[in-house]
mmCIF file of C-alpha atoms and ligand atoms in Angstrom:
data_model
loop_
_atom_site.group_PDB
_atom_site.id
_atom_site.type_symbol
_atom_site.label_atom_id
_atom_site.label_comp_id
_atom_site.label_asym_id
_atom_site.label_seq_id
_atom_site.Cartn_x
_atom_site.Cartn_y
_atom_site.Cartn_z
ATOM 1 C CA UNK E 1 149.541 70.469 4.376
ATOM 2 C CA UNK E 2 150.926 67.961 2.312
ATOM 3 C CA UNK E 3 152.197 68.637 -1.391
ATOM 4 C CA UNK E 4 150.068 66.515 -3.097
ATOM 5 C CA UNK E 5 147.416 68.323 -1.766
ATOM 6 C CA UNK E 6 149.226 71.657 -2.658
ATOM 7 C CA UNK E 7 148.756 70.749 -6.483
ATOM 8 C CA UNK E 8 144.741 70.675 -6.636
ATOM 9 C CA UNK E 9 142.608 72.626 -4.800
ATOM 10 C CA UNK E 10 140.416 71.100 -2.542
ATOM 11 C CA UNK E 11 136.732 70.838 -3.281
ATOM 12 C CA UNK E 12 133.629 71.234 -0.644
ATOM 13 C CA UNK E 13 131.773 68.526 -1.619
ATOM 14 C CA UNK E 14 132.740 65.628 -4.436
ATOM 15 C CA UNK E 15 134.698 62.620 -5.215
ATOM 16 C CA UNK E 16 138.315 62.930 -5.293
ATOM 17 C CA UNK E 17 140.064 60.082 -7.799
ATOM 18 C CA UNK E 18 143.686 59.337 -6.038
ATOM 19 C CA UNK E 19 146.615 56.995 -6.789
ATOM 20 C CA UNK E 20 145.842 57.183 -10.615
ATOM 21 C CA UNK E 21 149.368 55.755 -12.201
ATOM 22 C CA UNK E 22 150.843 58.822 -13.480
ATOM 23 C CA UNK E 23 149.370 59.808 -17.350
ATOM 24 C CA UNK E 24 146.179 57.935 -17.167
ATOM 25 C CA UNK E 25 143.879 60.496 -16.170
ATOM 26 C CA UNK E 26 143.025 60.897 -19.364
ATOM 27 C CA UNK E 27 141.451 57.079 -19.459
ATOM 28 C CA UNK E 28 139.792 57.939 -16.381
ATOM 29 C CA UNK E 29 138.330 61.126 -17.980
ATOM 30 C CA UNK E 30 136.870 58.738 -20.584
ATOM 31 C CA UNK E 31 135.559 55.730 -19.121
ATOM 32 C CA UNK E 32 133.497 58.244 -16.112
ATOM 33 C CA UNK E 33 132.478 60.807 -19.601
ATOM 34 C CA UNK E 34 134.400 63.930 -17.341
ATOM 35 C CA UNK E 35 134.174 65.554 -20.622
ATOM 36 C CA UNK E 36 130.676 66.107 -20.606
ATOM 37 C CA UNK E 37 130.726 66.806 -16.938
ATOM 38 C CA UNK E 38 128.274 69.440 -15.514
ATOM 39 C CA UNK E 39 130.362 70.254 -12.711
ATOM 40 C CA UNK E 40 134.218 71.448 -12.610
ATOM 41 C CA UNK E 41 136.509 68.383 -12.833
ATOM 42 C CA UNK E 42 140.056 69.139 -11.141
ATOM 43 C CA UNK E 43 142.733 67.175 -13.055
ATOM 44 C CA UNK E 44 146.572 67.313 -11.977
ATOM 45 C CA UNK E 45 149.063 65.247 -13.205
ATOM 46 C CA UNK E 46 152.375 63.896 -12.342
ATOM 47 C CA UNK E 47 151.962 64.626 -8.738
ATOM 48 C CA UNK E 48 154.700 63.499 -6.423
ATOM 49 C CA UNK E 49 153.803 60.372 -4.748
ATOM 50 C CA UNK E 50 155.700 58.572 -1.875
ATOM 51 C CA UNK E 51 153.828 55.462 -2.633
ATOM 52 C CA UNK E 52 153.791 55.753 -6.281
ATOM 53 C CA UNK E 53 156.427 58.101 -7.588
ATOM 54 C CA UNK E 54 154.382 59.997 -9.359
ATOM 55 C CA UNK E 55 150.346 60.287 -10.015
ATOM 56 C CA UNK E 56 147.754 61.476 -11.318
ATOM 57 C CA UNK E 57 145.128 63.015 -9.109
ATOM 58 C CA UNK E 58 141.087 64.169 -10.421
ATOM 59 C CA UNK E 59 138.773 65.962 -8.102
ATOM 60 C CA UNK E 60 135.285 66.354 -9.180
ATOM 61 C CA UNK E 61 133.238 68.957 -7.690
ATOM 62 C CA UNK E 62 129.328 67.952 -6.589
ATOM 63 C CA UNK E 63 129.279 64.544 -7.687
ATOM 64 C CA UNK E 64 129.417 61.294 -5.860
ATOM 65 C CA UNK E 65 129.805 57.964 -8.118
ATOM 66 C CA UNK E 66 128.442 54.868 -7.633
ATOM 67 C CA UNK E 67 130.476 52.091 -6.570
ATOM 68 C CA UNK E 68 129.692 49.797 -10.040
ATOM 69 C CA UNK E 69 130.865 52.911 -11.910
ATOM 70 C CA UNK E 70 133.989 53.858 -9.779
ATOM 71 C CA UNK E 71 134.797 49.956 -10.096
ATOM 72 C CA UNK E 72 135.397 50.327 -13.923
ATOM 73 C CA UNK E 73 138.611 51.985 -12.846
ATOM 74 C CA UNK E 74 140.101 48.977 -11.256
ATOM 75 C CA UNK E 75 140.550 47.909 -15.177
ATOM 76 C CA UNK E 76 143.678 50.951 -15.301
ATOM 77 C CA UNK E 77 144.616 49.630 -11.379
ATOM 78 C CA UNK E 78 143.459 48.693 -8.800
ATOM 79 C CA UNK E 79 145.760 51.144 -6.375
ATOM 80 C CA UNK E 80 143.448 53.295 -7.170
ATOM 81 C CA UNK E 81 141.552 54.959 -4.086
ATOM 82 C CA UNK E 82 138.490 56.882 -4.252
ATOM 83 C CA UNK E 83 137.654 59.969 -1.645
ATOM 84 C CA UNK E 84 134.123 61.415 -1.131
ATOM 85 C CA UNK E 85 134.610 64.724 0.474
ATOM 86 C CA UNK E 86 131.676 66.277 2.464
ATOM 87 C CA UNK E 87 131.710 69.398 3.661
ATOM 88 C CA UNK E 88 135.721 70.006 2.889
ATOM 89 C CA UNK E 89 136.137 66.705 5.054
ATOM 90 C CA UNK E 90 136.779 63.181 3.697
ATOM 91 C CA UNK E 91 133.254 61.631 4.655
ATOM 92 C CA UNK E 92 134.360 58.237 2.977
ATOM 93 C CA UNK E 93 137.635 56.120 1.746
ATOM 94 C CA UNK E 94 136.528 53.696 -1.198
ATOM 95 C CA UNK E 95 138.837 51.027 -3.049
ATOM 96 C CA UNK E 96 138.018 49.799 -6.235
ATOM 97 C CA UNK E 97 137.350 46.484 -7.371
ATOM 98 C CA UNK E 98 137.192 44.076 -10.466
ATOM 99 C CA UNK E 99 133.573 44.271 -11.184
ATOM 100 C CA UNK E 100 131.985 41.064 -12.807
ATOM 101 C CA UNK E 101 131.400 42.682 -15.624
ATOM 102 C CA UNK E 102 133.202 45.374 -17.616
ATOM 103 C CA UNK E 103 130.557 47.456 -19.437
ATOM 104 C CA UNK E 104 131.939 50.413 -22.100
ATOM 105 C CA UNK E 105 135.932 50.462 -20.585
ATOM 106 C CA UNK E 106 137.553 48.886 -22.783
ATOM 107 C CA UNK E 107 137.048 48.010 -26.752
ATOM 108 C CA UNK E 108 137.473 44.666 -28.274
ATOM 109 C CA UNK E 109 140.852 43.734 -29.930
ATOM 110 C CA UNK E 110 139.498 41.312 -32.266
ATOM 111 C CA UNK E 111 138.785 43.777 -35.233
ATOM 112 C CA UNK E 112 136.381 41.247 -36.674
ATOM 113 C CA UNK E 113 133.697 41.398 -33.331
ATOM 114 C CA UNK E 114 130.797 43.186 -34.037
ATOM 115 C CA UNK E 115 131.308 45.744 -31.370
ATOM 116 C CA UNK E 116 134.420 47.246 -33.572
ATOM 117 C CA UNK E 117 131.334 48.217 -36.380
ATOM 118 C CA UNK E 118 128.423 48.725 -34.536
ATOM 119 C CA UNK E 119 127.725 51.730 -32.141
ATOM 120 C CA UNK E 120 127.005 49.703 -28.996
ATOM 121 C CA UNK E 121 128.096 48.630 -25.538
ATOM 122 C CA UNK E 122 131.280 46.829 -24.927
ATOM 123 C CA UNK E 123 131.416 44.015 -21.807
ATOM 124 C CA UNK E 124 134.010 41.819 -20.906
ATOM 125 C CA UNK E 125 133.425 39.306 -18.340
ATOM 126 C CA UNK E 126 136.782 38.804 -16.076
ATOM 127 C CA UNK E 127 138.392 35.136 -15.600
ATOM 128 C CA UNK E 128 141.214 33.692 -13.882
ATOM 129 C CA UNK E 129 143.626 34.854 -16.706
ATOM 130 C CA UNK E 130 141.506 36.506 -19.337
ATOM 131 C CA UNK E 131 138.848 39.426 -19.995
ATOM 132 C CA UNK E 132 135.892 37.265 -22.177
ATOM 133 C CA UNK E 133 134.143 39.433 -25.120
ATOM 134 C CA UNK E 134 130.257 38.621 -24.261
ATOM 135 C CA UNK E 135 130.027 39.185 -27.910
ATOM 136 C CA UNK E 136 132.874 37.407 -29.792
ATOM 137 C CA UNK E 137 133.471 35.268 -27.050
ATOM 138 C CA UNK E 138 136.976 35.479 -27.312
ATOM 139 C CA UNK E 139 139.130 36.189 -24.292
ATOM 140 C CA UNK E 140 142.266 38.581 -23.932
ATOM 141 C CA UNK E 141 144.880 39.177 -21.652
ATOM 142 C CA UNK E 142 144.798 42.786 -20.190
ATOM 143 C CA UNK E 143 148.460 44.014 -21.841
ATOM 144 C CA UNK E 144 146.089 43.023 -25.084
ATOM 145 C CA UNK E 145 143.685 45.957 -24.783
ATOM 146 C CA UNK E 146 144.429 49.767 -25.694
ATOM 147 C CA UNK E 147 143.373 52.387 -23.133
HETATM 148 ZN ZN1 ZN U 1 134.667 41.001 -29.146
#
């Protein structure tokens, strides 16, 4: 057994959250809502990584995402790779991807857009350089938004 697998336990059935650059399993927490999770979420962090270095690693037990939600995570990077485990076996190997649209990961910089005072979605549409606000229209560059 490797040591990366060593530092979580492994779950029966569930999606396992891999290659997370180390310390932001906490964004990842937020933008799936782990907190209010029904089912055990297994976080560890700072696991040794030959790829990486170090990463973060989040298993959650009975629960299988959908792609357009698993795709918000390509926002924090898009090393990330996803694992659905069946039956204590990895029954699938998912990548993530820029979606088209970015609905409730990120919030707005521009403290003036509506979004910043009103208790609503957030969605950024992705261009060649910049993430568009569909509601202030303005566009930023990703080192512009907080995680
Ligand atoms: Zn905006």
């Amino acid at each position: 057994m490797k040591k990366d697998e060593l530092s979580v336990k492994k779950i029966e059935n569930g999606t396992v959250v891999d290659h997370i650059p180390a310390g932001n399993s906490p964004v990842v927490h937020r933008i799936l809502g782990l907190s209010d999770s029904k089912n055990p979420v297994l976080t560890a962090m700072n696991v040794h990584s030959k790829k990486m270095g170090k990463k973060d690693i989040i298993k959650i037990e009975e629960r299988f995402l959908e792609k357009d939600e698993l795709d918000k995570l390509s926002f924090i990077s898009e090393m990330i790779t996803i694992n659905i485990i069946k039956d204590c076996k990895v029954d699938e190997k998912l990548t993530v991807s820029l979606p088209r649209m970015l609905l409730n990961v990120v919030k707005c910089p521009n403290p003036k857009c509506i979004t910043n005072f009103e208790r609503m979605d957030t969605r950024f549409s992705p261009e060649k350089k910049v993430f568009r606000c569909n509601y202030c229209e303005k566009g930023f560059e990703k080192s512009e938004f907080s995680l």
